[in-house]
CSV table of C-alpha atoms in Angstrom, one decimal:
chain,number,residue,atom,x,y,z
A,1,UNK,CA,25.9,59.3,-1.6
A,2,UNK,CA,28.7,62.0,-1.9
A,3,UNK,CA,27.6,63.7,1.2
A,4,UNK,CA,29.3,60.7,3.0
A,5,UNK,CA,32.1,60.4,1.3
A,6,UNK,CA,33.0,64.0,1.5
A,7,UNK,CA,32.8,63.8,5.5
A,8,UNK,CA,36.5,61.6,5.0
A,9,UNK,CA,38.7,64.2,2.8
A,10,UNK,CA,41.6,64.3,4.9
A,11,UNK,CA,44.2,61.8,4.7
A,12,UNK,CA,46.2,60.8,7.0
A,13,UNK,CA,49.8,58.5,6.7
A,14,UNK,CA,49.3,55.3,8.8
A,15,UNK,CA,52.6,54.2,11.3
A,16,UNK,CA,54.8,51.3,11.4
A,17,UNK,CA,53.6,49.2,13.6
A,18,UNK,CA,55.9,46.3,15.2
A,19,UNK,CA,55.1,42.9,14.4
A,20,UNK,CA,53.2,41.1,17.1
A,21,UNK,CA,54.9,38.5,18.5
A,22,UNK,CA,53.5,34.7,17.3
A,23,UNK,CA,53.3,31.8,19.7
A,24,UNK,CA,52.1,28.3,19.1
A,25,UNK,CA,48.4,27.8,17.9
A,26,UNK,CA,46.0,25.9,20.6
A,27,UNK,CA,44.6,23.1,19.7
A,28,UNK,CA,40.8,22.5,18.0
A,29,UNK,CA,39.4,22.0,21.4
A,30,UNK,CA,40.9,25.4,22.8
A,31,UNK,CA,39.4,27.9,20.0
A,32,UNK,CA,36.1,29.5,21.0
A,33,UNK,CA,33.5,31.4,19.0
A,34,UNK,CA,32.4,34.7,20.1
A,35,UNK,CA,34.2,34.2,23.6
A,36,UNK,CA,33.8,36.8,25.7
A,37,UNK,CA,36.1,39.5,27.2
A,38,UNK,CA,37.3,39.5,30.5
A,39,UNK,CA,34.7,42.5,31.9
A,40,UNK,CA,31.5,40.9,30.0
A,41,UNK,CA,32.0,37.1,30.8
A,42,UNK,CA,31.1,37.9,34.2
A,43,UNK,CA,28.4,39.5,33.6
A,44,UNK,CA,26.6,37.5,31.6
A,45,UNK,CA,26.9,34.7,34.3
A,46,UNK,CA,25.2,37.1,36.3
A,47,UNK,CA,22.6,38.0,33.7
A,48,UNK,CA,22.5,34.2,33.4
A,49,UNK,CA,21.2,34.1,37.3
A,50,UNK,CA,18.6,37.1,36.8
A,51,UNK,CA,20.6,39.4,37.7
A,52,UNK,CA,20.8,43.0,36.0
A,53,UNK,CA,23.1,45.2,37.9
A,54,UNK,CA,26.3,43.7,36.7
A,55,UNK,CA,24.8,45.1,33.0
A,56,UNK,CA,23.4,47.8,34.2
A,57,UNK,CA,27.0,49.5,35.6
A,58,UNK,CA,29.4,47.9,32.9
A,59,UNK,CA,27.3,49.7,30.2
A,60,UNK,CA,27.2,52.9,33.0
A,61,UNK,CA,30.7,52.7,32.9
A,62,UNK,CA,31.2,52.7,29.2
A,63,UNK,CA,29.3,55.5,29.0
A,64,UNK,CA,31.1,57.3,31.4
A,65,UNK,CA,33.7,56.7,29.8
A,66,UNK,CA,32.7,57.4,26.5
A,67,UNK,CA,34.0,54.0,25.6
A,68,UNK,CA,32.0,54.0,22.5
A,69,UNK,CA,33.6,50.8,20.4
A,70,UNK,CA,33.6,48.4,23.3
A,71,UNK,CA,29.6,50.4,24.2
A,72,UNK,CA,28.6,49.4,20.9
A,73,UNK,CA,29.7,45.8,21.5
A,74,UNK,CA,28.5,45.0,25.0
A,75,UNK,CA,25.1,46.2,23.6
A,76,UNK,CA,25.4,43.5,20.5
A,77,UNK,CA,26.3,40.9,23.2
A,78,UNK,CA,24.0,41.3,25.9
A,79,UNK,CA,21.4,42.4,23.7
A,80,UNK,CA,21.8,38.6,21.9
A,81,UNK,CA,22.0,36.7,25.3
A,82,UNK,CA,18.3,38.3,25.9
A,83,UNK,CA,16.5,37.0,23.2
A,84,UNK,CA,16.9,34.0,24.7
A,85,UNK,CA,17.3,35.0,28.6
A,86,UNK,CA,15.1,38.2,28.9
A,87,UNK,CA,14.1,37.6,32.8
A,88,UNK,CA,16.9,40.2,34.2
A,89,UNK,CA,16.0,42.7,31.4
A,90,UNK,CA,12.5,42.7,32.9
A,91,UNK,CA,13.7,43.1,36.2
A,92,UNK,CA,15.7,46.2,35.0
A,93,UNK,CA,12.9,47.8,33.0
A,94,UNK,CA,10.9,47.5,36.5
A,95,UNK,CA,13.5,49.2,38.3
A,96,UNK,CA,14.9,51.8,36.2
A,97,UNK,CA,12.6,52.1,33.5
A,98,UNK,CA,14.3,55.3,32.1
A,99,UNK,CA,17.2,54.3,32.6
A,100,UNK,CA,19.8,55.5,29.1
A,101,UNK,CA,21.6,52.1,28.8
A,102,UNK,CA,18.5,50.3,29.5
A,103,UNK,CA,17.0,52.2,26.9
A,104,UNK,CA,19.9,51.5,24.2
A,105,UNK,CA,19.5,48.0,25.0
A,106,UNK,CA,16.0,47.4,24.3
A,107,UNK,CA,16.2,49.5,21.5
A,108,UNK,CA,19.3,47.0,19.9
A,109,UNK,CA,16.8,43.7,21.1
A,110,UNK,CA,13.8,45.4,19.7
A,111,UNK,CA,15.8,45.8,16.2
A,112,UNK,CA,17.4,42.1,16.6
A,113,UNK,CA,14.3,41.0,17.0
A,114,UNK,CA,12.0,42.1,14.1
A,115,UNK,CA,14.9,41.3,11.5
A,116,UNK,CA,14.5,38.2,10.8
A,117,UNK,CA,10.6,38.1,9.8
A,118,UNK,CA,8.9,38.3,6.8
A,119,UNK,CA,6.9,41.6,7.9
A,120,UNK,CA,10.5,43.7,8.9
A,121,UNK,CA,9.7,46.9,7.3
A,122,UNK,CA,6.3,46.8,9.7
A,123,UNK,CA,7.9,45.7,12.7
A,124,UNK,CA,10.5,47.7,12.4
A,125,UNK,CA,8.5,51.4,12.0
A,126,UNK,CA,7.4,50.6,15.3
A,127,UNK,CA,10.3,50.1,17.2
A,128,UNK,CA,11.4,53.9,16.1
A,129,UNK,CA,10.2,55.4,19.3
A,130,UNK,CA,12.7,53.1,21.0
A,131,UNK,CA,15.1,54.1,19.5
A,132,UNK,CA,14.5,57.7,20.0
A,133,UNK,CA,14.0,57.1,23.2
A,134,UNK,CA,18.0,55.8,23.4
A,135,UNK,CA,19.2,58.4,21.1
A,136,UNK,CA,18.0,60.9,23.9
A,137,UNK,CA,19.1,58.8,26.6
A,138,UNK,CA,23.2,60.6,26.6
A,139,UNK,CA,23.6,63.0,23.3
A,140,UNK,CA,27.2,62.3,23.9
A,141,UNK,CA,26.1,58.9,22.7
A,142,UNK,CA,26.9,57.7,19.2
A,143,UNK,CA,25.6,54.1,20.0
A,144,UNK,CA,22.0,54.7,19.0
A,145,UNK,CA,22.6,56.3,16.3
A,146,UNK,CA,24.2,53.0,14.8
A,147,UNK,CA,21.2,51.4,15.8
A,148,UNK,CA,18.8,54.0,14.3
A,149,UNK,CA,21.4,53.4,11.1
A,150,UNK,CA,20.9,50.0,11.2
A,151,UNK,CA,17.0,50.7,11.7
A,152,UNK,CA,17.1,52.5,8.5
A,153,UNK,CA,18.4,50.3,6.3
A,154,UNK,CA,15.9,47.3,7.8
A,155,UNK,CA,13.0,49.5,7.0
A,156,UNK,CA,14.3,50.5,3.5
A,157,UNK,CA,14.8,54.4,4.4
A,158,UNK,CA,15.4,56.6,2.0
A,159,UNK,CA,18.7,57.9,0.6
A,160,UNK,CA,17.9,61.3,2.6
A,161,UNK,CA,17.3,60.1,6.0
A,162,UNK,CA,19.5,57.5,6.2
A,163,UNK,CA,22.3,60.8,5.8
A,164,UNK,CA,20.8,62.5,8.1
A,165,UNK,CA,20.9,60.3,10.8
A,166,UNK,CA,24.8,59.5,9.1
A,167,UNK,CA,25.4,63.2,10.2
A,168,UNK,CA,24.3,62.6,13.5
A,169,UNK,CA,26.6,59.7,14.4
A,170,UNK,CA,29.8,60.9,13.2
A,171,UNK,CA,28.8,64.5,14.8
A,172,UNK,CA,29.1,62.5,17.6
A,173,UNK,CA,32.4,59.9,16.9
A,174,UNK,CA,33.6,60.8,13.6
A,175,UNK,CA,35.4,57.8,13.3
A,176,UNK,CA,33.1,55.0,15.3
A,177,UNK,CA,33.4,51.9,13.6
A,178,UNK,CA,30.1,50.6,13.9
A,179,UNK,CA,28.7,53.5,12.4
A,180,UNK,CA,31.0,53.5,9.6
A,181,UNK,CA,30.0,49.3,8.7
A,182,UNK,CA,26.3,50.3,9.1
A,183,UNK,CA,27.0,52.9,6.3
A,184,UNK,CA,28.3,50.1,4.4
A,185,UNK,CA,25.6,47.9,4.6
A,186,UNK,CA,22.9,50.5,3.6
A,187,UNK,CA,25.6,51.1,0.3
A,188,UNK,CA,25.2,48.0,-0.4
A,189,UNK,CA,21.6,48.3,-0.1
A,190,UNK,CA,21.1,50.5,-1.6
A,191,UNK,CA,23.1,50.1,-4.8
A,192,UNK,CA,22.7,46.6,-4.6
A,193,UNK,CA,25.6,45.2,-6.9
A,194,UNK,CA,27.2,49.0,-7.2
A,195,UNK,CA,30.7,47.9,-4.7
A,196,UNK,CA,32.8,50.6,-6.5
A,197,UNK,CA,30.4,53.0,-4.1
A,198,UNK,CA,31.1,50.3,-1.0
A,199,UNK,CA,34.5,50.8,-1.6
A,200,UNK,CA,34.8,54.4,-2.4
A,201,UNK,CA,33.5,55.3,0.8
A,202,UNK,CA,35.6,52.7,2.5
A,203,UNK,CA,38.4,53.8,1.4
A,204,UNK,CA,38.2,57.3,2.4
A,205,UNK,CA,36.9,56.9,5.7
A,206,UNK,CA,40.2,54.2,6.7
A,207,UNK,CA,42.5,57.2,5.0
A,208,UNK,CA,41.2,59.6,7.6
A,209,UNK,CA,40.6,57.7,10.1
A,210,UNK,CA,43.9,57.0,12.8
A,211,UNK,CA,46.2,54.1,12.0
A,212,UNK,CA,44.9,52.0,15.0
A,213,UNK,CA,41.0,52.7,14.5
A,214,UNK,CA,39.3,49.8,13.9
A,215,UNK,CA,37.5,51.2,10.4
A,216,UNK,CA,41.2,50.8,8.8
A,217,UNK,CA,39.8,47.4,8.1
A,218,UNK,CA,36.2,49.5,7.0
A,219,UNK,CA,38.2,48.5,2.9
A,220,UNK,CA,38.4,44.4,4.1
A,221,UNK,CA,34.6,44.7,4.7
A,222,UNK,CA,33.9,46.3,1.2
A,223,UNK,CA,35.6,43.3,-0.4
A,224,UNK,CA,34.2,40.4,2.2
A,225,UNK,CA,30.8,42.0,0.6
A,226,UNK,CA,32.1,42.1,-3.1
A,227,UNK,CA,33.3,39.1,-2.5
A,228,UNK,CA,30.5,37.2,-1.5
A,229,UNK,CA,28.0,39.2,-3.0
A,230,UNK,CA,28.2,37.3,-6.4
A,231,UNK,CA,26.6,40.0,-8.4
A,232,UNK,CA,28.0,43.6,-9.8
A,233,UNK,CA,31.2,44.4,-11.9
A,234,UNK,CA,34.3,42.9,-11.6
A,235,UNK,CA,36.8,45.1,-8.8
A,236,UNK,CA,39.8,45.0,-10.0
A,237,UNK,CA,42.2,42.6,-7.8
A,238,UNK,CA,44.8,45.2,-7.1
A,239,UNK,CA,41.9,47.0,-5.0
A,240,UNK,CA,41.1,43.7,-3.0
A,241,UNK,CA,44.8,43.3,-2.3
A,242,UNK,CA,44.8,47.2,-1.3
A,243,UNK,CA,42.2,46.3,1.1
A,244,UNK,CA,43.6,43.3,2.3
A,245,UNK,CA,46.8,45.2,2.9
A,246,UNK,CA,45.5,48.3,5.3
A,247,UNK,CA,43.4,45.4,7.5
A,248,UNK,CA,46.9,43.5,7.8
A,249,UNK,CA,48.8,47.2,8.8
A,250,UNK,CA,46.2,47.0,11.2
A,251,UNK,CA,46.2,43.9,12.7
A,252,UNK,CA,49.7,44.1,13.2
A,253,UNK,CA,48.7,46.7,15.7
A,254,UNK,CA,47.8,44.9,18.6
A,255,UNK,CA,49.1,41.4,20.0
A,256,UNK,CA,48.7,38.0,19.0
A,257,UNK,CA,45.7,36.1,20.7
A,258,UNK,CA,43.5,39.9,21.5
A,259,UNK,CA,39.7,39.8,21.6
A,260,UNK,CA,39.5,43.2,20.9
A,261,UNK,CA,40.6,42.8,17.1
A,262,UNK,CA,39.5,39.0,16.6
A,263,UNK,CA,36.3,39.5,14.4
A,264,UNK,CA,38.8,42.2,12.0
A,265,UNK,CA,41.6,39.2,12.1
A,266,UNK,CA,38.8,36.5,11.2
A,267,UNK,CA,37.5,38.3,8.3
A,268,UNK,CA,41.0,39.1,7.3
A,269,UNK,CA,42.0,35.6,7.1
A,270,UNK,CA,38.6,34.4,5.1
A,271,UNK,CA,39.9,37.7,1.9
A,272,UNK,CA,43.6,36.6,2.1
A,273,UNK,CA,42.2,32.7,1.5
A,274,UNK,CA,39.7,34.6,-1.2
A,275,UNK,CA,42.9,35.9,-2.8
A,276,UNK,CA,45.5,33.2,-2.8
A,277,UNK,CA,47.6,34.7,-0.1
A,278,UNK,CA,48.0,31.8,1.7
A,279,UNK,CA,51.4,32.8,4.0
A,280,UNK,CA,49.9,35.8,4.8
A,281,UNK,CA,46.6,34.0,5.9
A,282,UNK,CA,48.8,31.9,7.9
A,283,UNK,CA,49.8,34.7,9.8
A,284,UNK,CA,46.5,35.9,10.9
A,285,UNK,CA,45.6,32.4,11.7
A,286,UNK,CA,48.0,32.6,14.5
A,287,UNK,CA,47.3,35.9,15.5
A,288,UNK,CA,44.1,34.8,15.8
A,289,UNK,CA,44.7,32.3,17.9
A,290,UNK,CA,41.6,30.9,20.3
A,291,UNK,CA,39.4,34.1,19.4
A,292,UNK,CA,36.8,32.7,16.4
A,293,UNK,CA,34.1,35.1,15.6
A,294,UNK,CA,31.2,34.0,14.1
A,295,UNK,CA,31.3,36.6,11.2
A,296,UNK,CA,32.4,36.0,8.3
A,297,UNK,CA,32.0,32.1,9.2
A,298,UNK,CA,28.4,32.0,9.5
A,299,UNK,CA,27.8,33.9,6.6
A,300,UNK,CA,29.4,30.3,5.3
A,301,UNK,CA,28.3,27.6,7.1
A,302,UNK,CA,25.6,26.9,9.4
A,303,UNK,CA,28.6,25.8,12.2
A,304,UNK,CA,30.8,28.9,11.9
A,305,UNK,CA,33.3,27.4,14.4
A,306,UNK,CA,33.3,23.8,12.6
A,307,UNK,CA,34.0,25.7,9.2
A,308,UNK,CA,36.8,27.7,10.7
A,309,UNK,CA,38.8,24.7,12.7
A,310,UNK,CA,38.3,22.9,9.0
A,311,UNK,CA,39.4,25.8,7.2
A,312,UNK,CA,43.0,25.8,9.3
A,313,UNK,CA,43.1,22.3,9.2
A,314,UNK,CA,43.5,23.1,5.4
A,315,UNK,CA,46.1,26.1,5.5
A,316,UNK,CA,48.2,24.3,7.7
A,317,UNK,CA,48.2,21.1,5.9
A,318,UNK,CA,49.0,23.4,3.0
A,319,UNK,CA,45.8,21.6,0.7
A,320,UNK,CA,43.3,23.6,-1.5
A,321,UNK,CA,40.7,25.9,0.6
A,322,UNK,CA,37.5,24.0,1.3
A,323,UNK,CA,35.2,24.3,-1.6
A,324,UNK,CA,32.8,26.8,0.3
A,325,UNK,CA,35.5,29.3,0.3
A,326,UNK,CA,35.2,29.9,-3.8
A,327,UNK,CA,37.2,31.4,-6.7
A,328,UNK,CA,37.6,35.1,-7.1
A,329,UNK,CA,34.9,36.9,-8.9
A,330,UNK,CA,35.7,37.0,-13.0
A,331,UNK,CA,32.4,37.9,-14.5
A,332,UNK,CA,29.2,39.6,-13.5
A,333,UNK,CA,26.9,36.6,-11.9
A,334,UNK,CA,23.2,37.0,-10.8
A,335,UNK,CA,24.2,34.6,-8.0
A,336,UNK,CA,22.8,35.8,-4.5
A,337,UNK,CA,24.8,33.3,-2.0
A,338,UNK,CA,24.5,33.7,1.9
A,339,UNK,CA,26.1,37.0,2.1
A,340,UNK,CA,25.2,40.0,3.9
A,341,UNK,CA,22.9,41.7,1.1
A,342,UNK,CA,21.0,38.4,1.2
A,343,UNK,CA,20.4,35.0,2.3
A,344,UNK,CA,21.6,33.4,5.4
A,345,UNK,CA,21.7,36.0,7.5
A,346,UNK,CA,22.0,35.9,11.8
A,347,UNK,CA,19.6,38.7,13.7
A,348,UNK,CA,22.2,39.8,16.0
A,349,UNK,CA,24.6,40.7,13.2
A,350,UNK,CA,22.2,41.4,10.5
């Protein structure tokens, strides 16, 4: 897929950042997973009551504000809490049926929802008119072209069409981070056991991309995938260190105990374990602090939370990682554990 990887030519010379200052961790019963922030917790309570308005102007004011990251997360997150609790979507299709963040949101549900069946590809060709539906909703939108992305690789796409709806997104946020890990995904897709390509393209995207842009840790997702992928040839260990590296630089970029880079920190934590670097996942397990994500941890456990509050029970005691964690890849395997190219995989993160 050169096309992509030529979009990300320039590079760019990342800052110093200052070390974020580390307090004391909370204790087991104070860590959360997937807690969260401060403007959607209320808001789901609401949406929790039937009530749709308190979605229906956060995701206004995102758009207004062309907050496009924390968009592209409100959609995951609300569109999660309706698959189970669909009552104040209703309402809102009833009274603004045309409504652009309505549309984005069904859209993201519609796409959650065929995922996990056995007949995908067919569900998933007819959600496309939902999607283009969102995707004319705001053209200043990047958000459903993610989804149409992540529609793509669902419904096996080709090479072709997956780039031109690439072309789209970053036309409209050339550095959007969901965009950049649903190129990823359809890499490793596509070129199933091929990382080097996962990694190229990772690479050169977090080189032009600015030093506090969450797709600096776009290189740490490459290797959670190599890493857990268990087939493909062996990537040398100075590149997983490189990775590794750039997601720490990054980290360091915003204070201890943030939401906002929690899942980046979580993932973080789960390579430097992979590699050995146990100080330096130490770190991050403070910086973390309450903020558990449920990636990488489910794509490890059925009890993400349980298998992260064992895993730091570990580091701190200074013991060996729990067995689930597993050795560095030394050989080409045919293995296919519960990764993200196969396996236990959730709907709302497929």
């Amino acid at each position: 897929m050169a096309s992509l990887r030529a979009l990300f030519r320039s590079a760019r010379t990342a800052r110093t950042a200052p070390r974020p200052a580390l307090g004391p961790l909370p204790a087991d019963d104070e860590v959360f997973l997937d807690a969260p922030d401060e403007r959607l917790s209320p808001v789901l309570v609401a949406a929790g009551r039937g009530e749709y308005q308190p979605a229906a102007r956060l995701l206004a004011g995102t758009r207004a504000a062309a907050e496009w990251e924390v968009r592209d997360r409100y959609v995951h997150r609300l569109a999660l809490f309706a698959r189970s609790r669909a009552e104040w979507l209703d309402d809102w299709s009833t009274a603004a049926p045309h409504d652009p963040d309505l549309l984005l949101l069904r859209a993201q549900l519609a796409v959650d929802q065929a995922w996990p069946s056995p007949a995908r590809t067919e569900l998933l060709r007819a959600v496309s008119p939902l999607i283009t539906a969102a995707a004319r909703g705001d053209d200043r939108d990047p958000v459903p072209w993610r989804v149409a992305l992540d529609h793509a690789r669902g419904s096996n796409a080709g090479h072709k069409y997956f780039e031109e709806l690439w072309e789209a997104a970053v036309r409209r946020a050339p550095h959007h981070h969901g965009c950049h890990v649903a190129a990823v995904r359809y890499l490793g897709t596509y070129w199933h056991g091929s990382h080097s390509e996962c990694f190229d393209f990772a690479d050169l995207a977090a080189q032009d991309a600015p030093a506090d842009s969450l797709v600096q840790a776009l290189p740490a997702r490459a290797a959670f995938a190599y890493l857990t992928d268990g087939c493909g040839p062996v990537v040398p260990r100075a590149r997983l260190d490189a990775a590794a590296d750039r997601a720490i630089a990054l980290s360091a970029r915003f204070p201890a105990a943030d939401p906002w880079p929690a899942e980046v920190r979580n993932k973080l934590m789960y390579l430097l374990v992979r590699l050995e670097r146990w100080e330096a996942a130490r770190t991050q397990l403070q910086l973390i602090g309450p903020y558990v994500t449920s990636f990488p941890w489910d794509r490890l456990s059925d009890d993400p939370l349980g298998h992260f509050v064992r895993l730091r029970a570990h580091l701190l005691a200074g013991t060996e990682p729990l067995p689930e964690t597993g050795p560095i890849p030394s050989q080409q395997s045919a293995g296919r554990p519960r990764a993200e190219h196969g396996g236990h995989v959730p709907a709302d993160d497929h």
